[in-house]
């Protein structure tokens, strides 16, 4: 079993930067696919970014490409999402996820992940 706990959300202004973290416990995430998703009120959960099982490849949703960066620190067993040039449409609850055996073609599918954090609210507003 893996427990994921997000932190770092908050209220920022358009154009600002914000980093969120996801600390894992229970087992090491090395070898697991790791991802961030987000969900705005009334909308489906949206893929944001993912790290392949090896950690060697990153993938991003079209709406965040070039602005967001996913990374992980295996020593701290933590996943990070650095968000730059934030826009009001980035407002959502951000969730981290981890999964065993997630193949590349399934990285953007929330159903492919085994474990989820509780979410952290990010609000972008002036």
XYZ file of C-alpha atoms in Angstrom:
126
model
C 0.000 0.000 0.000
C 1.172 3.504 -0.819
C -0.021 6.677 0.888
C 0.359 9.945 -1.030
C 0.042 13.332 0.635
C 0.073 16.549 -1.381
C 1.105 19.946 -0.071
C 1.906 23.416 -1.332
C -1.332 24.573 -2.895
C -2.661 28.064 -2.376
C -3.919 31.301 -3.870
C -1.719 33.058 -6.420
C -2.121 35.769 -9.033
C -2.042 35.226 -12.803
C 1.529 34.988 -14.026
C 2.858 33.751 -10.694
C 4.688 30.508 -10.012
C 3.824 27.827 -7.488
C 5.238 24.431 -6.584
C 3.280 21.538 -5.145
C 4.706 18.385 -3.612
C 3.529 14.833 -3.050
C 5.196 12.794 -0.338
C 4.855 9.026 -0.531
C 5.032 6.487 2.255
C 4.542 2.746 2.426
C 6.910 1.851 -0.356
C 9.371 3.558 -2.659
C 7.978 5.026 -5.859
C 11.033 4.103 -7.881
C 9.864 1.897 -10.745
C 6.281 3.218 -10.592
C 4.716 5.687 -12.972
C 4.030 8.986 -11.202
C 1.628 11.654 -12.332
C -0.321 14.795 -11.556
C -3.946 15.282 -12.489
C -6.313 18.156 -11.738
C -10.030 18.611 -11.439
C -11.947 21.865 -11.628
C -15.541 22.157 -10.368
C -17.974 20.541 -12.776
C -15.225 19.112 -14.975
C -13.634 15.707 -15.449
C -10.254 14.894 -13.968
C -7.626 16.189 -16.398
C -4.143 14.821 -17.042
C -1.416 17.332 -16.198
C 1.946 15.565 -16.248
C 3.561 12.170 -15.777
C 6.892 10.494 -15.219
C 7.521 7.108 -16.789
C 8.256 4.103 -14.576
C 11.971 4.544 -15.150
C 11.728 8.260 -14.473
C 13.532 8.903 -17.716
C 10.625 10.338 -19.680
C 8.141 13.100 -18.956
C 4.761 13.744 -20.513
C 2.542 16.817 -20.309
C -0.982 17.827 -21.089
C -1.298 20.279 -23.958
C -2.660 23.034 -21.730
C 0.393 23.034 -19.434
C 3.210 22.116 -21.804
C 6.062 24.593 -21.537
C 4.784 26.022 -18.242
C 4.725 23.077 -15.821
C 7.521 20.687 -14.873
C 7.161 17.326 -13.137
C 10.072 15.836 -11.233
C 10.781 13.411 -8.440
C 13.338 12.867 -5.728
C 13.696 9.149 -5.108
C 15.708 9.755 -1.950
C 12.851 11.768 -0.458
C 10.217 9.573 -2.148
C 8.520 12.758 -3.294
C 6.957 13.952 -6.550
C 6.974 17.630 -7.479
C 5.057 19.836 -9.870
C 6.497 23.265 -10.606
C 3.923 25.561 -12.176
C 4.981 28.769 -13.913
C 3.031 31.477 -15.728
C -0.138 30.396 -13.994
C -3.481 31.274 -15.542
C -6.981 31.473 -14.010
C -7.892 28.347 -15.973
C -5.257 26.432 -13.998
C -7.497 26.741 -10.940
C -8.337 23.239 -9.730
C -7.679 20.611 -7.097
C -4.388 18.971 -7.981
C -3.917 15.265 -7.296
C -0.801 13.143 -7.422
C -0.998 9.508 -8.426
C 1.252 6.481 -8.684
C 0.795 3.201 -10.469
C 2.428 -0.153 -11.089
C 2.783 -1.407 -14.610
C 1.410 1.753 -16.252
C 2.396 1.568 -19.890
C 3.181 4.655 -21.921
C -0.127 4.653 -23.776
C -2.014 4.691 -20.442
C -0.074 7.417 -18.645
C -2.807 9.990 -19.373
C -5.604 7.734 -18.132
C -6.507 8.270 -14.455
C -7.921 4.741 -14.325
C -4.451 3.303 -14.855
C -3.163 4.494 -11.467
C -3.338 2.526 -8.224
C -2.856 5.172 -5.574
C -4.025 8.764 -5.204
C -3.431 11.634 -2.839
C -6.228 13.633 -1.237
C -5.629 16.678 -3.426
C -4.457 20.239 -2.881
C -6.319 23.346 -4.035
C -4.607 25.749 -6.415
C -6.447 28.983 -7.122
C -5.225 31.521 -9.659
C -7.048 34.803 -9.332
C -6.383 38.515 -9.277
